[in-house]
mmCIF file of C-alpha atoms in Angstrom:
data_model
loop_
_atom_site.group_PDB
_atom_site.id
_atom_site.type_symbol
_atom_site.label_atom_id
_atom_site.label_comp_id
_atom_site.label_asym_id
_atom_site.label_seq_id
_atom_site.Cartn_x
_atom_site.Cartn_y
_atom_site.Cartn_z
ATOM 1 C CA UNK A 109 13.033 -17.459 -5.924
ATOM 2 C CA UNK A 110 14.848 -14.403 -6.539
ATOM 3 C CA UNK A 111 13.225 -11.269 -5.339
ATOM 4 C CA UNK A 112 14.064 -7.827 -6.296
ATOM 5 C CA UNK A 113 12.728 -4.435 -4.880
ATOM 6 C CA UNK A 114 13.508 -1.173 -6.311
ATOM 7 C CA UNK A 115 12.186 2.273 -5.324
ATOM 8 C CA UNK A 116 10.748 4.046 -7.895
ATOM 9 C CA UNK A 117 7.620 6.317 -8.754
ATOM 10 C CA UNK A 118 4.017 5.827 -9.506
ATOM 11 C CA UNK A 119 4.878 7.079 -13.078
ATOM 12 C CA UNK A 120 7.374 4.193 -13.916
ATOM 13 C CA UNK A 121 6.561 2.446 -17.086
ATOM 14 C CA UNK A 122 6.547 -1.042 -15.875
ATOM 15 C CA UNK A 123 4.479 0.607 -12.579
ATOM 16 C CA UNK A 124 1.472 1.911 -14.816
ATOM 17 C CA UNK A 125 0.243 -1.223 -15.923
ATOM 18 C CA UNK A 126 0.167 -2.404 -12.526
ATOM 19 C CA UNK A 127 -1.749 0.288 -10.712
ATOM 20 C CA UNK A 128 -3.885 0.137 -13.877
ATOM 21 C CA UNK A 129 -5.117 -3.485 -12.880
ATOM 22 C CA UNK A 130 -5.505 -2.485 -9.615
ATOM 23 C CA UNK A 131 -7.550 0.424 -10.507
ATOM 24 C CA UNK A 132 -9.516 -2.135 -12.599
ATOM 25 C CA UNK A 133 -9.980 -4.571 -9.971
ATOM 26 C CA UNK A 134 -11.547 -2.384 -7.448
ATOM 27 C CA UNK A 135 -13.848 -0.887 -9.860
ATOM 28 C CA UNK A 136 -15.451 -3.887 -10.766
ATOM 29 C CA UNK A 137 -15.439 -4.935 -7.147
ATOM 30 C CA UNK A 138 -16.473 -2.112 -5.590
ATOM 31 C CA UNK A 139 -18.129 0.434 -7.414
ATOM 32 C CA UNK A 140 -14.868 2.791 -7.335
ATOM 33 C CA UNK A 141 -11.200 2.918 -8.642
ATOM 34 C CA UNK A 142 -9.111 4.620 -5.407
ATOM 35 C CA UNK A 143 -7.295 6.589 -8.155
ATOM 36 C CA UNK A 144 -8.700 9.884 -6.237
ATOM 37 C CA UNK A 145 -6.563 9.179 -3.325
ATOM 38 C CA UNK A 146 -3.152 9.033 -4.959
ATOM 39 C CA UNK A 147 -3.965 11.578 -7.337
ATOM 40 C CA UNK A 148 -1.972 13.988 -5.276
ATOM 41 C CA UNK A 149 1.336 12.020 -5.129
ATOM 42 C CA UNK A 150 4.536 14.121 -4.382
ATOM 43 C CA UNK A 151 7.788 12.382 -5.779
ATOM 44 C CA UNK A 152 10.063 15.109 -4.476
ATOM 45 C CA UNK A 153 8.860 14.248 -0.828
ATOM 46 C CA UNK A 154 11.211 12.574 0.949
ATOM 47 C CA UNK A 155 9.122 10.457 3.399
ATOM 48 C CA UNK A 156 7.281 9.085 0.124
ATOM 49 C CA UNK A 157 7.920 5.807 -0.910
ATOM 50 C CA UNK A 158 6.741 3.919 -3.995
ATOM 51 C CA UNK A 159 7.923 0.426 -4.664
ATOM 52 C CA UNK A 160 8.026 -2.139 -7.480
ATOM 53 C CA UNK A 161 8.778 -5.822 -6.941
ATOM 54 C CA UNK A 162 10.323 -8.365 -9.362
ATOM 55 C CA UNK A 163 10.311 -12.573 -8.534
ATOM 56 C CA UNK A 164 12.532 -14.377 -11.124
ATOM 57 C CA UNK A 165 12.346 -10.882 -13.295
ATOM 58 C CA UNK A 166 8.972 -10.496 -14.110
ATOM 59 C CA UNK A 167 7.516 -7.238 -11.797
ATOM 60 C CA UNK A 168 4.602 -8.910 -9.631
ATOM 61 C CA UNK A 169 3.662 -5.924 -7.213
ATOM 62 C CA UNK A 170 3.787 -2.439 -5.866
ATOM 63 C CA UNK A 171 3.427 -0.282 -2.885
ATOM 64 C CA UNK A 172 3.865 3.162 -1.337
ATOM 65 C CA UNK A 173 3.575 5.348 1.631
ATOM 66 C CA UNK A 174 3.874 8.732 2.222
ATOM 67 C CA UNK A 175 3.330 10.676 5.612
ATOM 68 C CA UNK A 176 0.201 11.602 7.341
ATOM 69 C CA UNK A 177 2.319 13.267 9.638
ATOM 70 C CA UNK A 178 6.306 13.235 10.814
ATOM 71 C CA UNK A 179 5.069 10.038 12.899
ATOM 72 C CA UNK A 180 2.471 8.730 10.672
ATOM 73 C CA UNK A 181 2.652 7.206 7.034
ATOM 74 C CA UNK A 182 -0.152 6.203 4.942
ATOM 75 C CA UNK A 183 0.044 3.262 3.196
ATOM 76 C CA UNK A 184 -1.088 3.389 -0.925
ATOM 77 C CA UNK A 185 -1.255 1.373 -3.827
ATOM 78 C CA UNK A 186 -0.631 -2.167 -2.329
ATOM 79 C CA UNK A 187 -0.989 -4.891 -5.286
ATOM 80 C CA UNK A 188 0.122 -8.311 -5.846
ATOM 81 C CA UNK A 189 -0.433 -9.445 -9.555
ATOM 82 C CA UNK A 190 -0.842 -12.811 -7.971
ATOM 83 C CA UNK A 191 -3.038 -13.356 -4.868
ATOM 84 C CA UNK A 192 -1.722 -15.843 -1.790
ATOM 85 C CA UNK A 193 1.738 -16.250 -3.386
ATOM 86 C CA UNK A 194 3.495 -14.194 0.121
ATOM 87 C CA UNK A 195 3.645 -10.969 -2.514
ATOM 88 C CA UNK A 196 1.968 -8.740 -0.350
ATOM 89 C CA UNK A 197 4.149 -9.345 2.965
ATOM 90 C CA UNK A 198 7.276 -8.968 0.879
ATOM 91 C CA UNK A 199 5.899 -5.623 -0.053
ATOM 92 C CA UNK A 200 4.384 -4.573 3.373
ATOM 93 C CA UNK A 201 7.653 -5.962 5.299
ATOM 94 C CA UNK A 202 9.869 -3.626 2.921
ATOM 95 C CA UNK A 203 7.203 -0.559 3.264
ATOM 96 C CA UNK A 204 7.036 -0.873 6.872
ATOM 97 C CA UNK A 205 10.886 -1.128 7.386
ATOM 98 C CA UNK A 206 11.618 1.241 5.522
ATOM 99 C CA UNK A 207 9.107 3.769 7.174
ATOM 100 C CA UNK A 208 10.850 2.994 10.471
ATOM 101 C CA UNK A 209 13.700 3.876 8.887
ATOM 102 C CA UNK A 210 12.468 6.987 8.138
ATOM 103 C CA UNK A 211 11.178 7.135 11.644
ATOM 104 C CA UNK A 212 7.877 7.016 11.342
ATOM 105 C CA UNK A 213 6.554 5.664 14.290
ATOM 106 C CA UNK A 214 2.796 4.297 13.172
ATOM 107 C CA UNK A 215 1.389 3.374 9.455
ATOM 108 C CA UNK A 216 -2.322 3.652 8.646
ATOM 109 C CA UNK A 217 -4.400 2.329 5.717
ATOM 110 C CA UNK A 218 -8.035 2.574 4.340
ATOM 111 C CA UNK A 219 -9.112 -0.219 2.477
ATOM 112 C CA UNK A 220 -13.048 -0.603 1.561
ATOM 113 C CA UNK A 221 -15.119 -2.741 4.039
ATOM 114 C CA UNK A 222 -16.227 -5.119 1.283
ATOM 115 C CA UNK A 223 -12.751 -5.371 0.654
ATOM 116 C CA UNK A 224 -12.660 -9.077 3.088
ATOM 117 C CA UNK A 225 -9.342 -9.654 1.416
ATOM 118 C CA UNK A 226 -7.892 -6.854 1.796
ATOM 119 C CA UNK A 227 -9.036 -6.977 5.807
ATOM 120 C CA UNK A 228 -7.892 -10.035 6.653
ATOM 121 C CA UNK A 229 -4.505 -9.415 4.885
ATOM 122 C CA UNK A 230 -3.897 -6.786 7.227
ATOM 123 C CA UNK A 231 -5.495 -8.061 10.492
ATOM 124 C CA UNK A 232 -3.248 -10.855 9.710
ATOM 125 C CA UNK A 233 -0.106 -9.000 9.766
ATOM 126 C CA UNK A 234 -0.251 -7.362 12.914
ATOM 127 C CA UNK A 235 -3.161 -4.396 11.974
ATOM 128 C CA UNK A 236 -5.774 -3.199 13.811
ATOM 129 C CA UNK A 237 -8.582 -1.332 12.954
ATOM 130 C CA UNK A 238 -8.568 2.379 13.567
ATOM 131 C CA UNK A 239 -10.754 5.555 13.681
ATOM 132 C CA UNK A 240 -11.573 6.626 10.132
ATOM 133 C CA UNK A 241 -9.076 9.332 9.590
ATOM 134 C CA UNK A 242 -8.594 12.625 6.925
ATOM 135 C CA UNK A 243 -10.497 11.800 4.093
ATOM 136 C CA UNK A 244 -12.208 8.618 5.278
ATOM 137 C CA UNK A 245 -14.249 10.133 8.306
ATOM 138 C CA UNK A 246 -17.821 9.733 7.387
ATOM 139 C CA UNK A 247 -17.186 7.062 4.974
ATOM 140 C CA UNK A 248 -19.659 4.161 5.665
ATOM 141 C CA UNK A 249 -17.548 2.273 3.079
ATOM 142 C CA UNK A 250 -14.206 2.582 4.542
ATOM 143 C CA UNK A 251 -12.633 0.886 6.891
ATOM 144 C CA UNK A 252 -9.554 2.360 8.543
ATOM 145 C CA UNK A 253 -6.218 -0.056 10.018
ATOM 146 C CA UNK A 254 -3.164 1.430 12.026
ATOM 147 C CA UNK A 255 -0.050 -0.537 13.326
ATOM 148 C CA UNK A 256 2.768 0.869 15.966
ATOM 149 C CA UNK A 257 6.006 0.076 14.196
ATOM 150 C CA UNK A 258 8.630 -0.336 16.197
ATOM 151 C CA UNK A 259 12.124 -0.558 16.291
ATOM 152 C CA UNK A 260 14.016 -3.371 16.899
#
């Protein structure tokens, strides 16, 4: 399997389609797309990060982060075009490295409580759930997940 990651932006052409399905996805799911919580995506920023992935040349996911705070990134936009194939832990293993390389110190999520998937993904990889935060506080739908990342 040959895997490929390259940093890039939400606005990459082969990126579009992919945020598009995910849009799509949680729409049908859940009643709502997410788009209004990346709408305000800085590419300039530094601490941002916004990934595509390639197996065997064909893109198959994306991620990003961007900071909360200096310690703190928030994690956006995770998608794997095919569930249970280990696409999501290559992305979150490159996401979270890289944030500690960028010292952040913690990375949070939201995801939707429906969202079992999603939940378990996350609990499963060393998440736990957290205080709604920003946004999210009040948000009977949300559920909030925050990891310590630290350096080895």
């Amino acid at each position: 399997m040959n895997i490929k990651i390259i940093e890039t932006s939400p606005t990459d052409y082969e990126v579009i389609p992919l945020i598009e399905l995910l849009s799509n996805e949680l729409e049908q799911r859940f009643g709502s797309s997410g788009k209004n919580s990346f709408i305000d995506w800085d590419n300039e920023c530094k601490k941002s990060i916004f990934i595509k992935v390639y197996i065997n040349n064909e893109i198959v996911g994306c991620g990003a982060f961007r900071p909360i705070s200096n310690e703190i990134a928030e994690l956006k936009r995770m998608y794997a075009k095919y569930p249970r194939k280990g696409i999501g832990e290559i992305i979150l293993n490159y996401l979270e490295e890289k944030a500690k390389s960028l010292d952040y110190t913690k990375i949070w999520l939201e995801t939707r409580k429906l969202n079992h998937e999603a939940c378990q993904f996350y609990l499963k990889n060393g998440y736990q759930k957290i205080e709604n935060y920003g946004n999210y506080i009040g948000n009977d739908k949300a559920v909030c997940f925050g990891k310590k990342l630290i350096n080895k």
